[in-house]
Coordinates of C-alpha atoms and ligand atoms in Angstrom, one line a residue:
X1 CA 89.6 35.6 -116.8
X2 CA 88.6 38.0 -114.3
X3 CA 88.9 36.8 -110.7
X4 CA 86.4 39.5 -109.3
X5 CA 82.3 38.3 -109.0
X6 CA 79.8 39.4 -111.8
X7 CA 78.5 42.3 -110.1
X8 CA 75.0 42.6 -108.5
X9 CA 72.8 44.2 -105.9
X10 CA 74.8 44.9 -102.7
X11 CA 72.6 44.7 -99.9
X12 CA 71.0 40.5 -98.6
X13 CA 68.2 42.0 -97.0
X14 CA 66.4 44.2 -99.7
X15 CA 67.6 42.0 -102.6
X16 CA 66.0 38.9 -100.9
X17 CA 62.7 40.6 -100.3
X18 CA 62.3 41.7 -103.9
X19 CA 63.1 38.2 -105.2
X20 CA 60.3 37.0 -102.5
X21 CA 57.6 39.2 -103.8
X22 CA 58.2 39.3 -107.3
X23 CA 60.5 36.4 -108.6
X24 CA 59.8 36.3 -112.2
X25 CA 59.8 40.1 -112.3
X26 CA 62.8 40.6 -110.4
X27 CA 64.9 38.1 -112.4
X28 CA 64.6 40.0 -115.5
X29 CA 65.0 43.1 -113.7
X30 CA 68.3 42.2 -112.3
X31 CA 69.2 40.5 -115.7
X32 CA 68.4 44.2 -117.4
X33 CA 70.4 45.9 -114.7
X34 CA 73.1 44.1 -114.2
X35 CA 73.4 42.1 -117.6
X36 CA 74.0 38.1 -118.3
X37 CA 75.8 37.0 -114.9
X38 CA 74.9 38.5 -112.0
X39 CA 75.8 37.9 -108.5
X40 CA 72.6 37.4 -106.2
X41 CA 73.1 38.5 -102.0
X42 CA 71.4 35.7 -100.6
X43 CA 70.7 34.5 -96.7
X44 CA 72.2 31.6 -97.4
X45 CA 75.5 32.9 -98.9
X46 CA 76.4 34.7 -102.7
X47 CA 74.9 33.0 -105.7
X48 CA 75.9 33.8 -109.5
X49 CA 73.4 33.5 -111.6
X50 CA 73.5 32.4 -115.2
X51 CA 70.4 34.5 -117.0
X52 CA 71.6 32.9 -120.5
X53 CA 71.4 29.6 -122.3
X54 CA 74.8 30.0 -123.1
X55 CA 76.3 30.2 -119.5
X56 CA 74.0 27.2 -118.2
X57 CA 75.5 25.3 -120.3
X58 CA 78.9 25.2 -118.5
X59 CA 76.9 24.9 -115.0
X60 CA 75.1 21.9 -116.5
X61 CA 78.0 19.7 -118.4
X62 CA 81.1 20.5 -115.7
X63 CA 82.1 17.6 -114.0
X64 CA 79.7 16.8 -110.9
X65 CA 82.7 17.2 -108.9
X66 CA 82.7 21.0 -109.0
X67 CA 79.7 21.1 -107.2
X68 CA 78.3 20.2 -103.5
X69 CA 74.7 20.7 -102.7
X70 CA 72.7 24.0 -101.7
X71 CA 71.7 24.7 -97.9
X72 CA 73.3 21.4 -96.8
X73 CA 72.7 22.6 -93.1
X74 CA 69.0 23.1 -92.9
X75 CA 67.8 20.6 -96.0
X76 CA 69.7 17.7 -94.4
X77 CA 68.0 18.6 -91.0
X78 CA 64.9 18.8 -92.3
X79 CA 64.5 15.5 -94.8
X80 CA 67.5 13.4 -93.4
X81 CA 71.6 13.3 -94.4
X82 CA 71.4 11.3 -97.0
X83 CA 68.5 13.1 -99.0
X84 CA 69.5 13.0 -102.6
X85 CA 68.8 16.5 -102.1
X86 CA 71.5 17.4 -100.0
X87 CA 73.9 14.2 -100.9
X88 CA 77.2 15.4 -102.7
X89 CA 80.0 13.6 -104.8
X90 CA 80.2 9.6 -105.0
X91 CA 77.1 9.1 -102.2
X92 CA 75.2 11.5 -104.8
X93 CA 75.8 9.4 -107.5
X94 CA 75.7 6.2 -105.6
X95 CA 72.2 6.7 -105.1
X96 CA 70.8 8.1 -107.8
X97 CA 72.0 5.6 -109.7
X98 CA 69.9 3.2 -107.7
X99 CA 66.8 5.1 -107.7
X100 CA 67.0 6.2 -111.2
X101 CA 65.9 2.8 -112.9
X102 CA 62.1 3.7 -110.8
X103 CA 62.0 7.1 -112.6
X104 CA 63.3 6.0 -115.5
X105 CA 60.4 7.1 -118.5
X106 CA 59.7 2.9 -119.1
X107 CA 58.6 2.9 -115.5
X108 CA 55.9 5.1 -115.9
X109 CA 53.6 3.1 -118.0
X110 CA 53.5 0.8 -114.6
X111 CA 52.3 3.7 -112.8
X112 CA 49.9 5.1 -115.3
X113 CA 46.9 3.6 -114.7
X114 CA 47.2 4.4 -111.4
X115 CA 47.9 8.0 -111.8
X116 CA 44.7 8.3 -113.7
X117 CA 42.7 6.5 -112.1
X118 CA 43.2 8.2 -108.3
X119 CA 42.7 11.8 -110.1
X120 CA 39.2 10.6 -111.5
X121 CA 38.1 9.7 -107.8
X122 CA 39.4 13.1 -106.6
X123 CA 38.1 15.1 -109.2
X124 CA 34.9 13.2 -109.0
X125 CA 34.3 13.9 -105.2
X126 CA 35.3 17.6 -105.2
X127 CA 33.7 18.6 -108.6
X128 CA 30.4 18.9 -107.9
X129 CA 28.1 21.2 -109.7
X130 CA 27.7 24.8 -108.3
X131 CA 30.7 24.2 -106.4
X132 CA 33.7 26.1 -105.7
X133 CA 36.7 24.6 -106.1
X134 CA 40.4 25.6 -105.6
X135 CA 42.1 23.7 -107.3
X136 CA 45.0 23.4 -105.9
X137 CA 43.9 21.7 -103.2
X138 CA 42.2 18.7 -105.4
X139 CA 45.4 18.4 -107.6
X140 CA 47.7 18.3 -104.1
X141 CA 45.3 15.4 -102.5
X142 CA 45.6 14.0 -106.4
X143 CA 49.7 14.0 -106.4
X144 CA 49.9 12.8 -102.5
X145 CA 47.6 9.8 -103.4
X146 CA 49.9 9.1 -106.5
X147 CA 53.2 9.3 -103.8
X148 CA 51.6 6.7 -102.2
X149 CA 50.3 4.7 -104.4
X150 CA 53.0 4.5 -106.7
X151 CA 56.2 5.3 -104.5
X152 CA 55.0 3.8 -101.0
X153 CA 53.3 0.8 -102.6
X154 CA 50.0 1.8 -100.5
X155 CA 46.9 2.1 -102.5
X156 CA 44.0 1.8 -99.6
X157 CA 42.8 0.7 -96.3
X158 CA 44.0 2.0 -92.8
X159 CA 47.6 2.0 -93.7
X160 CA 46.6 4.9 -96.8
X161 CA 44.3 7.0 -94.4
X162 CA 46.7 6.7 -91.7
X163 CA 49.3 7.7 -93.8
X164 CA 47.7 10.2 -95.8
X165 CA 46.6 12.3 -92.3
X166 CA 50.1 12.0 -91.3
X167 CA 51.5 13.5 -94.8
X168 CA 48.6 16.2 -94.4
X169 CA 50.1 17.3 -91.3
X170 CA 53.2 17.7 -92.1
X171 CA 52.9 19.5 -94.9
X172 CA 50.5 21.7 -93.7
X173 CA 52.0 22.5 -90.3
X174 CA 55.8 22.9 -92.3
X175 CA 57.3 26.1 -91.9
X176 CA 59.4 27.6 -95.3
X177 CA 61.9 28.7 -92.5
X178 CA 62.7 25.2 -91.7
X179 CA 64.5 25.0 -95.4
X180 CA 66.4 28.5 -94.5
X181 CA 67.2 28.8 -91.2
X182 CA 68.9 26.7 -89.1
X183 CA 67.9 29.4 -85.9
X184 CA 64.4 28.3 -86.5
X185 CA 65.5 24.4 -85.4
X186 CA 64.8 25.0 -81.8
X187 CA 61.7 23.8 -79.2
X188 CA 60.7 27.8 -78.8
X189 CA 59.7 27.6 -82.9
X190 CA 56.6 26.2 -82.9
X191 CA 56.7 24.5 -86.4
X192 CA 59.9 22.6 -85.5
X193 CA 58.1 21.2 -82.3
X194 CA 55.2 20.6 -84.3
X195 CA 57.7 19.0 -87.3
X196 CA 59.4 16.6 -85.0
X197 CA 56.6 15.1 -82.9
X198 CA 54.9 14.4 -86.5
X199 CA 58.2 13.0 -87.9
X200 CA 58.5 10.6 -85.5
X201 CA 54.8 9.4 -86.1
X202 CA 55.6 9.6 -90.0
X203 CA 59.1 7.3 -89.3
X204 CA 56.8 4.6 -87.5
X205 CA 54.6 4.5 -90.6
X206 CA 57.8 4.6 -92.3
X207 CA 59.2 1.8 -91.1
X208 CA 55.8 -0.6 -91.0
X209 CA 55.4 0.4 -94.7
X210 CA 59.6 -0.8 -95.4
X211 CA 58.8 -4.2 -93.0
X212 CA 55.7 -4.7 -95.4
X213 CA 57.6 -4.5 -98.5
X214 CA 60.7 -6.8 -97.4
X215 CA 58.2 -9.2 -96.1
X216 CA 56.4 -9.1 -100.1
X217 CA 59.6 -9.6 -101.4
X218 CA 60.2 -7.7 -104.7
X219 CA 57.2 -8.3 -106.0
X220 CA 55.6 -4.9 -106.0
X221 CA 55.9 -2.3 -108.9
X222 CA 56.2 0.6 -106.4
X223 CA 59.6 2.9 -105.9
X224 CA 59.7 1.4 -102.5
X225 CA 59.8 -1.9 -104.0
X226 CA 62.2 -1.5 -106.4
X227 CA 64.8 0.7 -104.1
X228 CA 64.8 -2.9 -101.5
X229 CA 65.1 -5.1 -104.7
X230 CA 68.1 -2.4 -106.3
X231 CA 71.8 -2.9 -105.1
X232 CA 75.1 -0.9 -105.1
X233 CA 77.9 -1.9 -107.5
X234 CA 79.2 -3.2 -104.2
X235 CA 76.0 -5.7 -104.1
X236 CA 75.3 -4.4 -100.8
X237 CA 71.8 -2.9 -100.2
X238 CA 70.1 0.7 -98.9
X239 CA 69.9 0.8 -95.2
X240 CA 66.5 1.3 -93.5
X241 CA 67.4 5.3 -92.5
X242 CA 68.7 5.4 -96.5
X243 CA 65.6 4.4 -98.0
X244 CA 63.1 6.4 -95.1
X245 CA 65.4 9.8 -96.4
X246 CA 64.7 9.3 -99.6
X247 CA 60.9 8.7 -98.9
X248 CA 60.7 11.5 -97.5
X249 CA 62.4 13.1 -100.2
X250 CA 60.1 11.9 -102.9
X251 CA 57.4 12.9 -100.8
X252 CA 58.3 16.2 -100.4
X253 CA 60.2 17.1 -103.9
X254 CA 57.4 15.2 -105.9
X255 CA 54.0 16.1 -104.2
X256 CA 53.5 20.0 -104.0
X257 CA 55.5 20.5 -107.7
X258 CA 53.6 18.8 -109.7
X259 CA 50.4 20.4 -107.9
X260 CA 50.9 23.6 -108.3
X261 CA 52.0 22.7 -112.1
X262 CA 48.6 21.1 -112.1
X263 CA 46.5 24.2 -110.8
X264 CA 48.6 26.7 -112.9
X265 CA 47.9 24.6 -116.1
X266 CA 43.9 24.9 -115.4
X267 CA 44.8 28.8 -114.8
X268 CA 46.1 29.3 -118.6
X269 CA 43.1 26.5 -119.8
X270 CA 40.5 28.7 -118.2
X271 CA 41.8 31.5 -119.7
X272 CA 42.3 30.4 -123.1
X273 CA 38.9 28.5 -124.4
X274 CA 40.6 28.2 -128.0
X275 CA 43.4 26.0 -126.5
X276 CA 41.0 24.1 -123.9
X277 CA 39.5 23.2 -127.2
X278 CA 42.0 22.0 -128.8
X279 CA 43.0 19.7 -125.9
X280 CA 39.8 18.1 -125.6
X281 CA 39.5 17.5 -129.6
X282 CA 43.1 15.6 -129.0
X283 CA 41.5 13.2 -125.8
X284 CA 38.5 12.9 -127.7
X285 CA 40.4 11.6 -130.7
X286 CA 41.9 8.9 -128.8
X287 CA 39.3 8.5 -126.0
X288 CA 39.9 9.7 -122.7
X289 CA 40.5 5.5 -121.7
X290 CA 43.3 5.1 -124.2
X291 CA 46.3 3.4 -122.9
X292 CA 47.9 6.2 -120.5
X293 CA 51.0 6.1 -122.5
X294 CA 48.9 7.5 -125.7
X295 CA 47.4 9.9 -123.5
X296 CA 50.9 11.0 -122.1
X297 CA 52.0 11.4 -125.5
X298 CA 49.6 13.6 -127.1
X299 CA 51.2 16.6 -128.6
X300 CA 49.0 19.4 -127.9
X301 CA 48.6 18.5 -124.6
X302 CA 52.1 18.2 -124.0
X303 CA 52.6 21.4 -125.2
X304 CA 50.6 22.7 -123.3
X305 CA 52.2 21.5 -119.9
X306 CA 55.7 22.6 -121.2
X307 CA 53.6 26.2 -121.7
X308 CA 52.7 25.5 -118.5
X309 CA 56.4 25.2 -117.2
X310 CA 57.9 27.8 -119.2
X311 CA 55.8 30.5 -118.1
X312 CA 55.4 29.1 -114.3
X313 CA 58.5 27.2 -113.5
X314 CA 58.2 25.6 -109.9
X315 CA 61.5 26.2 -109.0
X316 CA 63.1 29.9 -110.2
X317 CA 66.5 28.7 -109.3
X318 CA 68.6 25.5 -109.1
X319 CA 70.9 26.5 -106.9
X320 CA 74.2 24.6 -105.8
X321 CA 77.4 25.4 -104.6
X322 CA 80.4 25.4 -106.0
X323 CA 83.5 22.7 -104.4
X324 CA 86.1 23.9 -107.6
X325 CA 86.6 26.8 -109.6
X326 CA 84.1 27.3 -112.5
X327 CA 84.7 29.2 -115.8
X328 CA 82.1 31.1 -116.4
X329 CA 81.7 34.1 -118.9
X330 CA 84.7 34.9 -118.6
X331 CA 85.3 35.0 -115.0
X332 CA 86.7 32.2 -112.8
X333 CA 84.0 31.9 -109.7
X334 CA 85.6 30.4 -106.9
X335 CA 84.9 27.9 -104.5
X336 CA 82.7 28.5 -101.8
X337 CA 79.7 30.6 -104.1
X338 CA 77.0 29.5 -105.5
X339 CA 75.8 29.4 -109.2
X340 CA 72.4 28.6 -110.8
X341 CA 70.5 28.5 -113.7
X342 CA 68.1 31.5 -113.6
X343 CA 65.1 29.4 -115.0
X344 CA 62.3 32.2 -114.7
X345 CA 64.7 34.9 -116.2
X346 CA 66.0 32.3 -119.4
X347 CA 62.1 31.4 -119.6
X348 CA 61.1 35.4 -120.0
X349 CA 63.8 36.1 -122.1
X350 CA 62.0 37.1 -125.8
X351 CA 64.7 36.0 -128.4
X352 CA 64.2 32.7 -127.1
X353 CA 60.1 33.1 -126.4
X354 CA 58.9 35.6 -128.4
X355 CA 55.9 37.3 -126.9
X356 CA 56.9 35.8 -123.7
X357 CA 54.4 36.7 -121.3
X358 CA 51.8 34.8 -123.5
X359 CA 50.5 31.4 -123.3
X360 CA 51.1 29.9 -126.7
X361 CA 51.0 26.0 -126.1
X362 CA 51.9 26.2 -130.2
X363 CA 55.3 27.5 -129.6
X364 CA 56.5 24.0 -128.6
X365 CA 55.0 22.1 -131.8
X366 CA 56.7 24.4 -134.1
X367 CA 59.9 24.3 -132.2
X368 CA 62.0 22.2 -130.3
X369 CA 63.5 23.7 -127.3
X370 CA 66.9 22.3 -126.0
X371 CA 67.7 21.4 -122.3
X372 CA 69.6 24.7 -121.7
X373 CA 66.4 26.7 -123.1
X374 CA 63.5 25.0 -121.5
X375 CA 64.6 23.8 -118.0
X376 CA 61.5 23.1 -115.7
X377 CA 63.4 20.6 -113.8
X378 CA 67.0 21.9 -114.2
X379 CA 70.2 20.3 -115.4
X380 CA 73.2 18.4 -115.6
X381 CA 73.5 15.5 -113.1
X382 CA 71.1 16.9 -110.4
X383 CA 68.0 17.1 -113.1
X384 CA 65.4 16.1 -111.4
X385 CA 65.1 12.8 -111.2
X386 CA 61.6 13.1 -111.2
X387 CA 60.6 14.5 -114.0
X388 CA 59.3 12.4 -116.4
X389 CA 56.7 11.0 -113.5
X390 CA 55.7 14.9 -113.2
X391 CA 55.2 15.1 -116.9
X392 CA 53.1 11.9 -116.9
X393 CA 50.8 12.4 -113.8
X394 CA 50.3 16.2 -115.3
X395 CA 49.2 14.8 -118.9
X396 CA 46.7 12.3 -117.3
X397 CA 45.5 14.0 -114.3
X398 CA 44.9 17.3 -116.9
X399 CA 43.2 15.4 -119.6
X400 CA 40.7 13.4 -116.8
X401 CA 40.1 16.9 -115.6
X402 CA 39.2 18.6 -118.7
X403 CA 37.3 16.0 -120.8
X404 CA 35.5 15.1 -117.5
X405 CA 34.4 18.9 -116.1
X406 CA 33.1 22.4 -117.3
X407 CA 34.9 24.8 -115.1
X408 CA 34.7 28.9 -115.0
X409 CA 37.7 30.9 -113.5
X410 CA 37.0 32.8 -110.2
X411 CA 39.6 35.0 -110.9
X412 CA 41.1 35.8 -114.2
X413 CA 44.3 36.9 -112.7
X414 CA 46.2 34.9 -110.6
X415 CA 49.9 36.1 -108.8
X416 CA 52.7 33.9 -108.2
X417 CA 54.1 33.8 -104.5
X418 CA 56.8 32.3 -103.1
X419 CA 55.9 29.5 -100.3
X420 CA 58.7 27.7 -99.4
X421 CA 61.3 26.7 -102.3
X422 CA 58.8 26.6 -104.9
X423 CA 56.3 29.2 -106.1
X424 CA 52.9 28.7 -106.5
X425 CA 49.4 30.7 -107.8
X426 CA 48.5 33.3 -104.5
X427 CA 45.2 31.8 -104.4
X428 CA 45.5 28.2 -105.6
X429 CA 43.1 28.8 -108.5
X430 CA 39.9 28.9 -107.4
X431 CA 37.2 27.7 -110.1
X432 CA 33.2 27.2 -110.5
X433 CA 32.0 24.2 -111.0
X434 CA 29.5 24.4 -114.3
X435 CA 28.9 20.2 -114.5
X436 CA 30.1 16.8 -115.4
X437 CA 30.7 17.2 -119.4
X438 CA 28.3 14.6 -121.8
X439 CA 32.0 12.7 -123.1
X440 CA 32.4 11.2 -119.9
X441 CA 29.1 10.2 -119.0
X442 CA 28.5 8.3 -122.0
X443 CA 32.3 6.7 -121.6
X444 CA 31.1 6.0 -118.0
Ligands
HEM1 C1 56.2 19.7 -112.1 C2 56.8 19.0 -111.1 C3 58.3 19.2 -110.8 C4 59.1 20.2 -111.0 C5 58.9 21.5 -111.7 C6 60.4 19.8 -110.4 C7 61.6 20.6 -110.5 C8 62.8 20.2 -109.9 C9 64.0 21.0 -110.0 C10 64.1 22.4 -110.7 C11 65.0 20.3 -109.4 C12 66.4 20.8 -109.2 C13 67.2 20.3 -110.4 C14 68.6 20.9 -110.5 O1 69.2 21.1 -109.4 O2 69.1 21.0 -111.6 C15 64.4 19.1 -108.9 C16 65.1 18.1 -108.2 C17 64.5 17.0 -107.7 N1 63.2 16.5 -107.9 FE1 61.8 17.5 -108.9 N2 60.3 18.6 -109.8 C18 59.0 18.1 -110.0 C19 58.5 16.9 -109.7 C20 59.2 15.9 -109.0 C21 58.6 14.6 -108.7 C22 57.2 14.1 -109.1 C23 59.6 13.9 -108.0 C24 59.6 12.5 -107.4 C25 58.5 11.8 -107.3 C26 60.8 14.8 -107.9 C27 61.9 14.5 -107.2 C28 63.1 15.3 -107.2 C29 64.3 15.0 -106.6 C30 64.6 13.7 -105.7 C31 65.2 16.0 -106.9 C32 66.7 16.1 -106.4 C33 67.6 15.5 -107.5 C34 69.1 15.5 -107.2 O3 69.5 16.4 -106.4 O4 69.8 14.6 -107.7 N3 60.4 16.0 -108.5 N4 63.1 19.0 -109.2

């Protein structure tokens, strides 16, 4: 076992700025110059990363306690301490066992209906004929409505639009230097200021929604609902600040994602009339009112949001750092570095995706893909715990959008930037509005 790091580009500054503009492009590039481990300079300390299916492996089935969370400092500042984001060793697990039963892929037929049925009255407002749309922007307002709705329990009236403004805001006036630098935490940032006179506001909604909830009892089928209902092995219950951090958390980890997953997979559609085609053949088959869970489960849609994911993950990396030395292609990484999967570089790589730069939504019917190979939403115990509700509200939102709507591409290329932690399409997908389509008129 060699004791030195995998080798990789020397210098933070330059390295950093080339995985900024180019992620997908640079991973590869660093994979062909520096082979299968390499050892990335980044701000917020040295990361190895793992460019095969091979050497995620051990990353994903070590024991959880080799490995504390990324950017504890800033994250935790930013969404609360005990985020399951930035929670490490028996609090991790502690609560993630109690939230997983509300993300668990038997929940999601309680929030199916739902899910559809706020993306028909977004798409339905915005998509009006002759119109441009980005849409981006409809499919975030789609996945915020579905947060609340199906996590805060809050489905209309004033405590949705007063909630809703105050989720627009912060989002909107959220600074990617927030996750990266604690420097930027100070009253002369602008964002910060701006970030902690909303939070506050956001924390009194907070808390009105949690007093709402206790005073229903468990009654309701939200996240919310169930997280007051769940207890600890201990029998005792979340705290008020425990279940507002991990609110917060859903909010932000679950809403943006899945948007951008949403826009991207409308990109490839719009580019690809054959498979737009196909998918509509498949709803129309079943009816675009079927029982969300047959919806969910259509194959040729499905494959085409896993296309979706390979080609565009969300997140390139998913970084964390290491507590205990990990063996690792035959080097021993010590504590104190961090190691990921390198998701866009194992994506790109052609033995495993032939053609890889192609969308072929057919590559996931004739194949199955394991976790190491396909990993959207990462590994091991910090997968993301929300992933089947991403794959659901994708499927239904997508299949309302495209049996309801003739669309036309504004532009046929789109680039991937970097905005905060996740990447998204530089100009959220802009698309003309043609008109309503006759299969949902006459279902109407
Ligand atoms: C297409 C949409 C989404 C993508 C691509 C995505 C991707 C990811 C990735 C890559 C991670 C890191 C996993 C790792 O470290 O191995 C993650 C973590 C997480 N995600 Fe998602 N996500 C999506 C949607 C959602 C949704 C809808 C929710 C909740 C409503 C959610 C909640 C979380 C949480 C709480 C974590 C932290 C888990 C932990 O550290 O234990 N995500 N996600």
């Amino acid at each position: 076992m060699k004791t030195t790091l995998p080798p990789g580009p020397r210098w933070t500054l330059p390295a950093t700025l080339r995985l900024i503009r180019d992620p997908y492009a640079t991973l590869r590039e660093l994979r062909a110059e520096y082979g299968d481990l390499v050892t990335f300079p980044s701000p917020n300390g040295r990361v190895v990363l793992a460019m095969t299916p091979e050497l995620v492996k051990p990353i994903f089935t070590a024991s959880p306690d080799h490995f504390g969370a990324w950017a504890v400092g800033t994250t935790s500042v930013v969404l609360g301490p005990r985020s399951l984001i930035v929670s490490e060793g028996e609090t991790h697990k502690r609560d993630r066992k109690l939230l997983t039963p509300a993300f668990h892929g038997a929940r999601m037929r309680a929030y199916g209906d739902a899910m559809r049925t706020l993306a028909r009255r977004r798409f339905e407002t915005a998509m009006q004929p002759g119109a441009t749309v980005t849409m981006q922007d409809v499919t975030t307002d789609i996945t915020m409505d579905v947060i609340l709705r199906t996590v805060f329990g809050v489905g209309e009236g004033a405590a949705f639009d007063e909630g809703r403004a105050l989720m627009g805001e912060i989002v909107r006036g959220m600074s990617p230097l927030l996750f990266f630098s604690k420097a930027s935490h100070t009253p002369l940032f602008p964002p910060w200021r701006r970030f902690v006179r909303i939070r506050e506001r956001f924390r009194a909604w907070l808390d009105a929604r949690i007093a709402e909830a206790r005073a229903r009892g468990d009654e309701g089928d939200d996240v919310l609902a169930m997280m007051l209902a769940a207890r600890y092995d201990d029998g005792s219950a979340m705290s008020d600040d425990d279940v507002a951090a991990q609110l917060v958390t859903l909010l932000f980890a679950g809403h943006e994602t899945t948007a951008i997953a949403l826009a991207w997979a409308m990109h490839w559609l719009g580019r690809h009339p054959d498979a737009l085609a196909l998918v509509r053949a498949e709803i129309a088959s079943v009816g675009i009112d079927a029982d969300p869970e047959v919806i969910a489960k259509l194959p040729y849609l499905s494959a085409v949001c896993d296309e979706t994911l390979r080609l565009h993950p969300i997140v390139t990396e998913n970084l964390r750092m290491l507590r205990k030395p990990l063996a690792l292609g035959g080097y021993t990484i010590p504590p104190g570095i961090g190691v990921a999967a390198a998701i866009g570089a194992i994506h790109a790589d052609p033995a495993i995706y032939p053609e890889p730069d192609a969308f072929r939504p057919e590559r996931f019917l004739d194949r199955k893909y394991g976790a190491f190979e396909h990993l959207p939403f990462g590994g091991g115990h910090r997968r993301c715990i929300g992933a089947a509700f991403a794959e659901y509200e994708m499927r239904l939102a997508l299949a309302v959008l495209v049996d309801g709507w003739d669309v036309e591409l504004v532009h046929r290329h789109e680039r991937p930037v970097r905005r905060s932690v996740t990447l998204g399409p530089a100009h959220g997908v802009p698309v003309k509005v043609i008109g309503r389509r006759a299969g949902l008129r006459a279902a109407a």
